[in-house]
Coordinates of N, CA and C in Angstrom, one line a residue:
M1 N 2.0 12.6 -18.8 CA 2.7 11.8 -17.7 C 3.4 10.6 -18.3
K2 N 4.6 10.4 -18.0 CA 5.4 9.2 -18.4 C 5.3 8.2 -17.3
S3 N 5.2 6.9 -17.7 CA 5.1 5.9 -16.7 C 6.3 5.7 -15.9
N4 N 7.5 6.1 -16.5 CA 8.8 5.9 -15.7 C 9.3 7.2 -15.1
R5 N 8.4 8.1 -14.9 CA 8.7 9.4 -14.3 C 7.9 9.7 -13.1
A6 N 8.4 10.2 -12.0 CA 7.6 10.6 -10.8 C 8.3 11.7 -10.0
I7 N 7.5 12.4 -9.3 CA 8.0 13.3 -8.3 C 8.2 12.5 -7.0
I8 N 9.4 12.4 -6.5 CA 9.7 11.7 -5.3 C 10.0 12.7 -4.2
V9 N 9.2 12.6 -3.1 CA 9.3 13.6 -2.0 C 9.9 13.0 -0.8
Q10 N 11.0 13.4 -0.3 CA 11.6 12.9 0.9 C 10.9 13.5 2.1
A11 N 10.5 12.7 3.1 CA 9.9 13.2 4.3 C 10.1 12.3 5.4
R12 N 10.3 12.9 6.6 CA 10.5 12.1 7.8 C 10.0 12.9 9.0
M13 N 9.8 12.2 10.1 CA 9.2 12.9 11.3 C 10.3 13.4 12.3
S14 N 11.6 12.9 12.1 CA 12.6 13.1 13.0 C 13.5 14.3 12.7
S15 N 13.0 15.3 12.1 CA 13.8 16.5 11.8 C 14.4 17.1 13.1
K16 N 15.7 17.4 13.0 CA 16.3 17.9 14.3 C 15.9 19.3 14.6
R17 N 15.6 20.2 13.6 CA 15.2 21.6 13.9 C 13.8 21.8 14.1
L18 N 12.9 20.9 13.5 CA 11.5 21.1 13.7 C 10.9 19.7 13.7
P19 N 11.0 18.9 14.8 CA 10.5 17.5 14.8 C 9.0 17.4 14.5
G20 N 8.6 16.4 13.7 CA 7.2 16.2 13.5 C 6.6 17.1 12.5
K21 N 7.3 18.0 11.8 CA 6.8 19.0 11.0 C 5.9 18.5 9.9
S22 N 6.1 17.3 9.4 CA 5.3 16.8 8.3 C 3.8 16.7 8.6
L23 N 3.5 16.4 9.9 CA 2.2 16.3 10.3 C 1.6 17.5 11.2
M24 N 2.4 18.5 11.2 CA 1.9 19.7 11.9 C 0.8 20.4 11.2
K25 N -0.3 20.7 11.9 CA -1.5 21.1 11.2 C -1.5 22.6 10.8
I26 N -1.9 22.8 9.6 CA -2.1 24.2 9.0 C -3.6 24.2 8.6
G27 N -4.4 24.9 9.4 CA -5.9 24.8 9.1 C -6.3 23.4 9.5
K28 N -7.0 22.7 8.6 CA -7.5 21.4 8.8 C -6.5 20.3 8.5
Y29 N -5.4 20.6 7.8 CA -4.6 19.5 7.3 C -3.1 19.7 7.7
P30 N -2.4 18.6 7.7 CA -0.9 18.7 8.0 C -0.1 19.2 6.8
L31 N 1.1 19.7 7.1 CA 2.0 20.3 6.1 C 2.1 19.3 4.9
I32 N 2.4 18.1 5.1 CA 2.6 17.1 4.0 C 1.4 17.1 3.1
Y33 N 0.2 17.3 3.5 CA -1.0 17.3 2.7 C -0.9 18.4 1.7
Y34 N -0.4 19.5 2.1 CA -0.3 20.7 1.1 C 0.8 20.4 0.1
V35 N 1.9 19.9 0.6 CA 3.0 19.6 -0.3 C 2.6 18.6 -1.4
L36 N 2.0 17.5 -1.0 CA 1.6 16.5 -2.0 C 0.5 16.9 -2.9
N37 N -0.5 17.6 -2.4 CA -1.6 18.0 -3.3 C -1.2 19.1 -4.2
R38 N -0.3 19.9 -3.8 CA 0.2 20.9 -4.8 C 1.0 20.2 -5.9
L39 N 1.8 19.3 -5.6 CA 2.6 18.6 -6.6 C 1.7 17.8 -7.6
K40 N 0.6 17.3 -7.1 CA -0.4 16.5 -7.9 C -1.0 17.3 -9.0
I41 N -0.9 18.7 -8.9 CA -1.4 19.6 -9.9 C -0.7 19.3 -11.2
T42 N 0.6 18.9 -11.1 CA 1.4 18.7 -12.3 C 0.9 17.6 -13.2
G43 N 0.1 16.7 -12.6 CA -0.4 15.5 -13.4 C 0.6 14.4 -13.3
E44 N 1.8 14.6 -12.7 CA 2.8 13.5 -12.5 C 2.5 12.6 -11.3
K45 N 3.0 11.4 -11.3 CA 2.9 10.6 -10.2 C 3.7 11.2 -9.0
V46 N 3.2 11.1 -7.8 CA 3.8 11.7 -6.6 C 4.0 10.6 -5.6
I47 N 5.2 10.4 -5.2 CA 5.6 9.3 -4.3 C 6.4 9.9 -3.1
V48 N 6.0 9.4 -1.9 CA 6.8 9.9 -0.7 C 7.8 8.8 -0.4
A49 N 9.0 9.3 -0.2 CA 10.1 8.4 0.2 C 10.4 8.7 1.7
T50 N 9.9 7.8 2.6 CA 10.1 8.0 4.0 C 10.9 6.8 4.5
S51 N 11.0 6.6 5.8 CA 11.9 5.6 6.4 C 11.2 4.5 7.1
T52 N 11.9 3.4 7.4 CA 11.4 2.3 8.2 C 11.6 2.5 9.7
D53 N 12.1 3.7 10.1 CA 12.3 4.0 11.5 C 10.9 4.1 12.1
S54 N 10.8 3.7 13.4 CA 9.5 3.7 14.1 C 9.0 5.1 14.2
S55 N 9.9 6.1 14.2 CA 9.4 7.5 14.3 C 8.5 7.9 13.1
D56 N 8.7 7.2 12.0 CA 7.9 7.5 10.8 C 6.6 6.7 10.7
D57 N 6.3 5.8 11.6 CA 5.1 5.0 11.6 C 3.9 5.8 11.5
I58 N 3.8 6.9 12.2 CA 2.6 7.8 12.2 C 2.5 8.5 10.9
L59 N 3.6 8.8 10.2 CA 3.5 9.4 8.9 C 3.0 8.4 7.9
V60 N 3.5 7.2 8.0 CA 3.1 6.1 7.1 C 1.6 5.8 7.2
Q61 N 1.1 5.8 8.5 CA -0.3 5.6 8.7 C -1.1 6.7 8.0
Y62 N -0.7 7.9 8.1 CA -1.4 9.0 7.5 C -1.4 8.9 6.0
L63 N -0.3 8.5 5.4 CA -0.2 8.4 3.9 C -1.1 7.2 3.5
E64 N -1.1 6.2 4.2 CA -2.0 5.1 3.9 C -3.5 5.5 3.9
E65 N -3.9 6.2 5.0 CA -5.2 6.7 5.1 C -5.6 7.6 4.0
Q66 N -4.7 8.4 3.5 CA -5.0 9.4 2.4 C -4.7 8.8 1.0
D67 N -4.3 7.6 1.0 CA -4.1 6.9 -0.3 C -3.0 7.5 -1.1
F68 N -1.9 8.0 -0.4 CA -0.7 8.5 -1.1 C 0.3 7.4 -1.3
R69 N 0.9 7.4 -2.5 CA 2.0 6.4 -2.7 C 3.2 6.7 -1.8
F70 N 3.8 5.6 -1.3 CA 5.0 5.8 -0.5 C 5.9 4.6 -0.5
Y71 N 7.1 4.8 -0.1 CA 8.0 3.7 0.1 C 8.9 4.0 1.4
Q72 N 9.2 3.0 2.1 CA 10.0 3.1 3.3 C 11.4 2.5 3.1
G73 N 12.4 3.4 3.3 CA 13.7 2.9 3.2 C 14.6 3.4 4.3
S74 N 15.9 3.6 4.1 CA 16.8 4.0 5.1 C 16.5 5.3 5.7
L75 N 16.6 5.5 7.0 CA 16.4 6.8 7.6 C 17.6 7.7 7.3
D76 N 18.8 7.3 7.4 CA 20.0 8.2 7.3 C 20.6 8.2 5.9
N77 N 20.5 7.2 5.2 CA 21.0 7.1 3.8 C 19.9 7.5 2.8
V78 N 19.7 8.8 2.7 CA 18.6 9.3 1.8 C 18.8 9.0 0.4
L79 N 20.1 9.0 -0.1 CA 20.4 8.6 -1.4 C 19.9 7.2 -1.7
D80 N 20.2 6.3 -0.8 CA 19.8 4.9 -1.0 C 18.2 4.8 -1.0
R81 N 17.6 5.7 -0.2 CA 16.1 5.7 -0.1 C 15.5 6.1 -1.4
Y82 N 16.1 7.1 -2.1 CA 15.6 7.5 -3.4 C 15.8 6.4 -4.4
I83 N 17.0 5.8 -4.4 CA 17.2 4.7 -5.4 C 16.2 3.5 -5.2
A84 N 16.0 3.2 -3.9 CA 15.1 2.1 -3.6 C 13.7 2.4 -3.9
T85 N 13.3 3.7 -3.7 CA 11.9 4.1 -4.0 C 11.7 4.0 -5.5
A86 N 12.6 4.5 -6.3 CA 12.5 4.5 -7.7 C 12.5 3.1 -8.3
N87 N 13.3 2.2 -7.7 CA 13.3 0.8 -8.2 C 12.0 0.2 -7.9
K88 N 11.4 0.4 -6.7 CA 10.1 -0.2 -6.3 C 9.0 0.2 -7.3
F89 N 9.0 1.4 -7.8 CA 7.9 1.9 -8.6 C 8.3 2.0 -10.1
G90 N 9.4 1.5 -10.5 CA 9.8 1.5 -11.9 C 10.1 2.8 -12.4
I91 N 10.7 3.7 -11.6 CA 10.9 5.1 -12.0 C 12.4 5.3 -12.5
E92 N 12.5 5.9 -13.7 CA 13.9 6.2 -14.2 C 14.2 7.7 -14.2
E93 N 13.1 8.5 -14.3 CA 13.3 10.0 -14.3 C 12.6 10.5 -13.0
I94 N 13.5 11.1 -12.1 CA 13.1 11.5 -10.8 C 13.0 13.0 -10.7
V95 N 11.9 13.6 -10.2 CA 11.8 15.0 -9.8 C 12.0 14.9 -8.3
R96 N 13.1 15.5 -7.8 CA 13.3 15.4 -6.4 C 12.8 16.7 -5.7
V97 N 12.0 16.5 -4.7 CA 11.4 17.5 -3.9 C 11.5 17.1 -2.4
T98 N 11.7 18.1 -1.5 CA 11.7 17.8 -0.1 C 10.4 18.1 0.5
G99 N 10.0 17.3 1.5 CA 8.7 17.4 2.1 C 8.4 18.6 3.0
D100 N 9.4 19.5 3.1 CA 9.2 20.7 3.9 C 9.0 22.0 3.0
N101 N 8.7 21.7 1.7 CA 8.5 22.8 0.7 C 7.1 22.8 0.1
P102 N 6.1 23.5 0.8 CA 4.7 23.4 0.3 C 4.4 24.4 -0.9
F103 N 5.5 25.1 -1.3 CA 5.2 26.1 -2.4 C 6.2 25.9 -3.6
V104 N 6.4 24.7 -4.0 CA 7.3 24.4 -5.2 C 6.6 25.2 -6.3
D105 N 7.5 25.7 -7.2 CA 7.0 26.5 -8.4 C 6.5 25.5 -9.4
I106 N 5.2 25.3 -9.4 CA 4.6 24.2 -10.2 C 4.7 24.5 -11.7
E107 N 4.5 25.7 -12.1 CA 4.6 26.0 -13.5 C 6.0 25.8 -14.0
L108 N 7.0 26.3 -13.2 CA 8.4 26.1 -13.6 C 8.7 24.6 -13.7
L109 N 8.2 23.8 -12.8 CA 8.5 22.4 -12.8 C 7.9 21.8 -14.0
K110 N 6.7 22.1 -14.4 CA 6.0 21.5 -15.6 C 6.8 21.8 -16.8
N111 N 7.2 23.1 -16.9 CA 7.9 23.6 -18.1 C 9.3 23.0 -18.2
S112 N 9.8 22.5 -17.1 CA 11.2 22.0 -17.1 C 11.3 20.5 -17.4
L113 N 10.2 19.8 -17.4 CA 10.3 18.3 -17.6 C 10.9 17.9 -18.9
A114 N 10.7 18.7 -19.9 CA 11.3 18.4 -21.2 C 12.8 18.3 -21.2
L115 N 13.4 18.9 -20.2 CA 14.9 18.9 -20.1 C 15.4 17.5 -19.9
F116 N 14.6 16.6 -19.4 CA 15.0 15.2 -19.3 C 15.4 14.6 -20.6
E117 N 14.9 15.2 -21.7 CA 15.3 14.6 -23.0 C 16.8 14.9 -23.4
R118 N 17.4 15.9 -22.7 CA 18.7 16.3 -23.0 C 19.7 16.1 -21.8
Y119 N 19.2 16.2 -20.6 CA 20.1 16.2 -19.4 C 19.7 15.1 -18.5
T120 N 20.7 14.6 -17.8 CA 20.4 13.6 -16.8 C 20.5 14.1 -15.3
Y121 N 20.9 15.4 -15.2 CA 20.8 16.1 -13.9 C 20.5 17.6 -14.2
V122 N 19.5 18.1 -13.6 CA 19.1 19.5 -13.7 C 19.0 20.1 -12.2
D123 N 19.8 21.0 -11.9 CA 19.7 21.7 -10.6 C 18.7 22.8 -10.6
G124 N 17.6 22.7 -10.0 CA 16.6 23.7 -10.0 C 16.4 24.2 -8.6
I125 N 17.4 24.1 -7.8 CA 17.4 24.6 -6.4 C 18.4 25.7 -6.1
Y126 N 19.6 25.5 -6.5 CA 20.7 26.5 -6.2 C 20.9 27.4 -7.4
E127 N 19.9 28.3 -7.6 CA 19.9 29.2 -8.7 C 19.4 30.6 -8.1
D128 N 20.0 31.7 -8.5 CA 19.7 33.0 -7.9 C 18.3 33.4 -8.2
G129 N 17.7 33.0 -9.3 CA 16.4 33.5 -9.6 C 15.3 32.8 -8.9
L130 N 15.6 31.7 -8.1 CA 14.6 30.9 -7.4 C 14.5 31.4 -5.9
I131 N 13.3 31.4 -5.5 CA 13.0 31.7 -4.1 C 13.3 30.4 -3.3
K132 N 13.9 30.5 -2.2 CA 14.3 29.3 -1.4 C 13.0 28.6 -0.9
G133 N 12.9 27.3 -1.3 CA 11.7 26.6 -1.0 C 10.8 26.3 -2.1
S134 N 11.1 27.0 -3.3 CA 10.2 26.8 -4.5 C 10.8 25.9 -5.5
G135 N 12.1 25.4 -5.3 CA 12.8 24.7 -6.3 C 12.6 23.2 -6.2
F136 N 13.4 22.5 -7.1 CA 13.3 21.1 -7.3 C 14.6 20.7 -8.1
E137 N 14.8 19.4 -8.2 CA 15.8 18.8 -9.1 C 15.3 17.8 -10.0
L138 N 15.8 17.7 -11.2 CA 15.5 16.6 -12.1 C 16.8 15.7 -12.2
V139 N 16.6 14.4 -12.0 CA 17.8 13.5 -12.0 C 17.4 12.1 -12.5
A140 N 18.2 11.6 -13.3 CA 18.0 10.2 -13.8 C 18.4 9.2 -12.7
L141 N 17.7 8.2 -12.6 CA 18.0 7.2 -11.6 C 19.4 6.6 -11.8
D142 N 19.9 6.5 -13.0 CA 21.2 6.0 -13.3 C 22.3 6.9 -12.7
E143 N 22.0 8.2 -12.7 CA 23.0 9.1 -12.1 C 23.1 8.9 -10.6
L144 N 22.0 8.7 -9.9 CA 22.1 8.4 -8.5 C 22.9 7.1 -8.3
K145 N 22.6 6.1 -9.1 CA 23.3 4.8 -8.9 C 24.8 4.9 -9.2
S146 N 25.2 5.9 -10.0 CA 26.6 6.1 -10.4 C 27.4 6.6 -9.2
I147 N 26.8 7.1 -8.2 CA 27.5 7.7 -7.1 C 28.1 6.5 -6.2
K148 N 29.4 6.3 -6.4 CA 30.0 5.1 -5.7 C 30.7 5.5 -4.4
N149 N 30.6 4.6 -3.4 CA 31.2 4.8 -2.1 C 30.8 6.2 -1.5
P150 N 29.5 6.5 -1.4 CA 29.1 7.8 -1.0 C 29.5 8.1 0.4
N151 N 30.0 9.4 0.6 CA 30.3 9.8 2.0 C 29.0 10.3 2.6
Q152 N 29.1 10.8 3.9 CA 27.8 11.2 4.6 C 27.1 12.3 3.9
N153 N 27.8 13.3 3.3 CA 27.2 14.4 2.6 C 26.4 13.8 1.4
Y154 N 26.9 12.9 0.7 CA 26.3 12.3 -0.4 C 25.0 11.6 0.0
K155 N 25.1 10.8 1.1 CA 24.0 10.0 1.6 C 22.9 10.9 2.1
E156 N 23.2 12.0 2.7 CA 22.2 12.8 3.3 C 21.6 13.8 2.3
H157 N 22.4 14.4 1.4 CA 21.9 15.4 0.5 C 21.6 14.9 -0.9
V158 N 21.8 13.6 -1.1 CA 21.3 12.9 -2.3 C 22.1 13.3 -3.6
T159 N 22.0 14.6 -4.0 CA 22.6 15.0 -5.3 C 23.9 15.8 -5.1
Y160 N 24.4 15.8 -3.9 CA 25.6 16.6 -3.6 C 26.7 16.2 -4.5
G161 N 26.9 14.9 -4.7 CA 28.0 14.4 -5.6 C 27.8 14.8 -7.0
L162 N 26.6 15.0 -7.5 CA 26.3 15.5 -8.9 C 26.6 17.0 -9.0
R163 N 26.1 17.7 -8.0 CA 26.3 19.2 -8.1 C 27.8 19.6 -8.1
E164 N 28.6 18.8 -7.5 CA 30.0 19.1 -7.5 C 30.6 19.0 -8.9
K165 N 30.0 18.3 -9.8 CA 30.5 18.1 -11.2 C 29.7 18.9 -12.2
I166 N 28.8 19.7 -11.8 CA 27.9 20.3 -12.8 C 28.6 21.2 -13.8
K167 N 29.7 21.7 -13.5 CA 30.4 22.6 -14.5 C 31.2 21.8 -15.5
F168 N 31.3 20.5 -15.2 CA 32.2 19.7 -16.0 C 31.5 18.6 -16.9
R169 N 30.2 18.5 -16.8 CA 29.5 17.5 -17.5 C 28.5 18.1 -18.4
E170 N 28.5 17.7 -19.7 CA 27.6 18.2 -20.7 C 26.2 17.9 -20.4
N171 N 26.0 16.7 -19.8 CA 24.6 16.3 -19.5 C 24.1 16.7 -18.1
Y172 N 24.8 17.6 -17.5 CA 24.4 18.3 -16.2 C 24.2 19.7 -16.5
V173 N 23.1 20.3 -15.9 CA 22.9 21.8 -16.1 C 22.2 22.4 -14.9
Q174 N 22.5 23.7 -14.7 CA 21.8 24.4 -13.7 C 20.6 25.1 -14.4
L175 N 19.4 25.0 -13.8 CA 18.2 25.5 -14.5 C 18.4 27.0 -14.6
S176 N 18.1 27.5 -15.8 CA 18.2 29.0 -16.1 C 16.9 29.6 -15.8
V177 N 16.8 30.4 -14.8 CA 15.6 31.1 -14.4 C 15.7 32.6 -14.5
P178 N 14.9 33.3 -15.2 CA 14.9 34.7 -15.2 C 14.9 35.4 -13.8
I179 N 15.7 36.3 -13.6 CA 15.7 37.0 -12.3 C 14.5 38.0 -12.3
L180 N 13.4 37.5 -12.0 CA 12.2 38.4 -12.1 C 11.9 39.1 -10.8
H181 N 12.5 38.7 -9.8 CA 12.2 39.2 -8.5 C 13.1 40.3 -8.0
S182 N 12.6 41.2 -7.2 CA 13.5 42.2 -6.7 C 14.4 41.6 -5.6
S183 N 15.4 42.4 -5.2 CA 16.3 41.9 -4.1 C 15.5 41.5 -2.9
F184 N 14.4 42.3 -2.6 CA 13.5 41.9 -1.5 C 12.9 40.5 -1.6
R185 N 12.4 40.3 -2.8 CA 11.8 39.0 -3.1 C 12.8 37.8 -3.0
N186 N 14.0 38.1 -3.4 CA 15.0 37.0 -3.4 C 15.3 36.6 -1.9
K187 N 14.9 37.4 -1.0 CA 15.1 37.1 0.4 C 14.0 36.4 1.0
V188 N 12.9 36.1 0.3 CA 11.8 35.4 0.8 C 12.2 33.9 1.0
I189 N 11.8 33.4 2.2 CA 12.1 32.0 2.5 C 10.8 31.2 2.7
L190 N 10.6 30.2 1.8 CA 9.3 29.5 1.8 C 9.5 28.0 2.2
T191 N 10.7 27.7 2.8 CA 10.9 26.3 3.2 C 10.5 26.2 4.7
C192 N 10.3 25.0 5.2 CA 9.9 24.9 6.6 C 10.9 24.1 7.4
D193 N 11.9 24.9 8.0 CA 13.0 24.3 8.8 C 12.8 24.7 10.3
Y194 N 12.1 25.8 10.5 CA 12.0 26.3 11.9 C 10.6 26.6 12.2
Q195 N 10.3 26.8 13.5 CA 8.9 27.2 13.9 C 8.5 28.5 13.2
E196 N 9.4 29.4 13.1 CA 9.1 30.7 12.4 C 8.7 30.5 11.0
D197 N 9.4 29.5 10.3 CA 9.0 29.2 8.9 C 7.6 28.7 8.9
F198 N 7.3 27.8 9.8 CA 5.9 27.2 9.9 C 4.9 28.3 10.1
E199 N 5.2 29.2 10.9 CA 4.2 30.3 11.2 C 4.0 31.2 9.9
L200 N 5.1 31.4 9.2 CA 5.0 32.2 7.9 C 4.1 31.4 6.9
I201 N 4.4 30.1 6.7 CA 3.7 29.3 5.8 C 2.2 29.2 6.1
S202 N 2.0 29.1 7.4 CA 0.6 29.0 7.9 C -0.2 30.3 7.6
S203 N 0.5 31.4 7.7 CA -0.1 32.7 7.5 C -0.4 32.9 6.0
I204 N 0.5 32.4 5.1 CA 0.3 32.5 3.7 C -0.9 31.7 3.2
L205 N -0.9 30.4 3.7 CA -2.0 29.5 3.3 C -3.3 30.0 3.8
S206 N -3.3 30.5 5.0 CA -4.6 31.1 5.5 C -5.1 32.2 4.7
Y207 N -4.2 33.1 4.3 CA -4.6 34.3 3.5 C -5.2 33.9 2.2
F208 N -4.6 32.8 1.6 CA -5.0 32.4 0.3 C -6.1 31.2 0.4
N209 N -6.7 31.2 1.5 CA -7.8 30.2 1.7 C -7.3 28.7 1.4
Y210 N -6.1 28.5 1.8 CA -5.5 27.1 1.7 C -5.5 26.5 0.3
R211 N -5.4 27.4 -0.7 CA -5.4 26.9 -2.1 C -4.0 26.2 -2.3
F212 N -4.1 25.1 -3.1 CA -2.9 24.3 -3.5 C -2.2 25.1 -4.6
N213 N -2.9 25.8 -5.4 CA -2.4 26.3 -6.7 C -2.0 27.8 -6.6
V214 N -1.8 28.3 -5.4 CA -1.4 29.7 -5.2 C 0.0 29.9 -5.9
S215 N 0.2 30.9 -6.7 CA 1.4 31.0 -7.5 C 2.5 31.7 -6.6
I216 N 3.7 31.5 -7.0 CA 4.9 32.1 -6.4 C 4.7 33.7 -6.4
N217 N 4.3 34.2 -7.6 CA 4.1 35.6 -7.7 C 3.1 36.2 -6.7
E218 N 2.0 35.4 -6.6 CA 0.9 35.8 -5.6 C 1.5 35.9 -4.2
I219 N 2.3 34.9 -3.9 CA 2.9 34.9 -2.5 C 3.8 36.1 -2.3
V220 N 4.7 36.3 -3.2 CA 5.7 37.4 -3.0 C 5.0 38.7 -3.1
N221 N 4.0 38.9 -3.9 CA 3.3 40.1 -3.9 C 2.6 40.4 -2.6
Y222 N 2.0 39.3 -2.0 CA 1.4 39.4 -0.7 C 2.4 39.9 0.3
L223 N 3.6 39.2 0.3 CA 4.6 39.5 1.3 C 5.3 40.9 1.1
D224 N 5.2 41.4 -0.2 CA 5.6 42.8 -0.4 C 4.9 43.8 0.5
N225 N 3.7 43.5 0.8 CA 2.8 44.4 1.6 C 2.8 43.9 3.1
K226 N 3.5 42.9 3.4 CA 3.6 42.3 4.7 C 5.0 42.1 5.1
K227 N 5.8 43.2 5.1 CA 7.3 43.0 5.3 C 7.6 42.4 6.7
S228 N 6.8 42.8 7.7 CA 7.1 42.3 9.0 C 6.9 40.8 9.0
L229 N 5.9 40.3 8.3 CA 5.6 38.9 8.2 C 6.8 38.2 7.5
K230 N 7.2 38.8 6.3 CA 8.3 38.2 5.6 C 9.6 38.1 6.4
N231 N 9.8 39.1 7.3 CA 11.0 39.1 8.1 C 10.9 38.2 9.3
L232 N 9.8 37.5 9.4 CA 9.6 36.5 10.5 C 10.7 35.5 10.6
N233 N 11.2 35.0 9.4 CA 12.1 33.9 9.4 C 13.4 34.2 8.6
S234 N 13.5 35.4 8.1 CA 14.7 35.7 7.2 C 16.0 35.6 8.0
H235 N 16.0 35.9 9.3 CA 17.3 35.8 10.0 C 17.8 34.4 10.3
L236 N 16.9 33.4 10.0 CA 17.3 32.0 10.4 C 18.0 31.3 9.2
H237 N 18.0 31.9 8.0 CA 18.6 31.1 6.9 C 19.8 31.9 6.3

């Protein structure tokens, strides 16, 4: 673990599609609990970037009670929130994760950290070999600061301005992931945007006894035998 590196997780309670999802209970614990404890398996610092909006007060209270690191910044300018969070904790190498993804591919993440030595932006989300909801991005703080006069897309989606340039910059790269999954598996959706997503995630965690370290392959193998469950949310994405 490097002192200037951290996984920064953006989370808020005011989601338009599924309000309050961060604290929706799965078994005994809320969604954000599974997200953060899974990421802690990496051995990296984990920090939540939430907002100063009153809607997030209840989330902040929970993070304080559970002794999770967090920072409160802008609600709508998520790019600025990331920069402010990194500045607060002295972070120069950011692993960006969203708080609605409880099944980030931990092994892939750990094996990708060495890419910081060569690249300042690594896209580990928009890649055909990745299951939606299992990915992440690696980005140097200086790259986020380099985004000048950000439009609303840049503010909301954080790395949008970097992805636009990925084909033209030697220090930007798209993560190369072997296409190990069948076409069926590539249609698995493990992010939590809708109630149906939440129901799928709840079913998966329940089946695996709420383990933080359940692997992506374990999940997709389980869903191979539960196609009706897998199809619960596929029409929404």
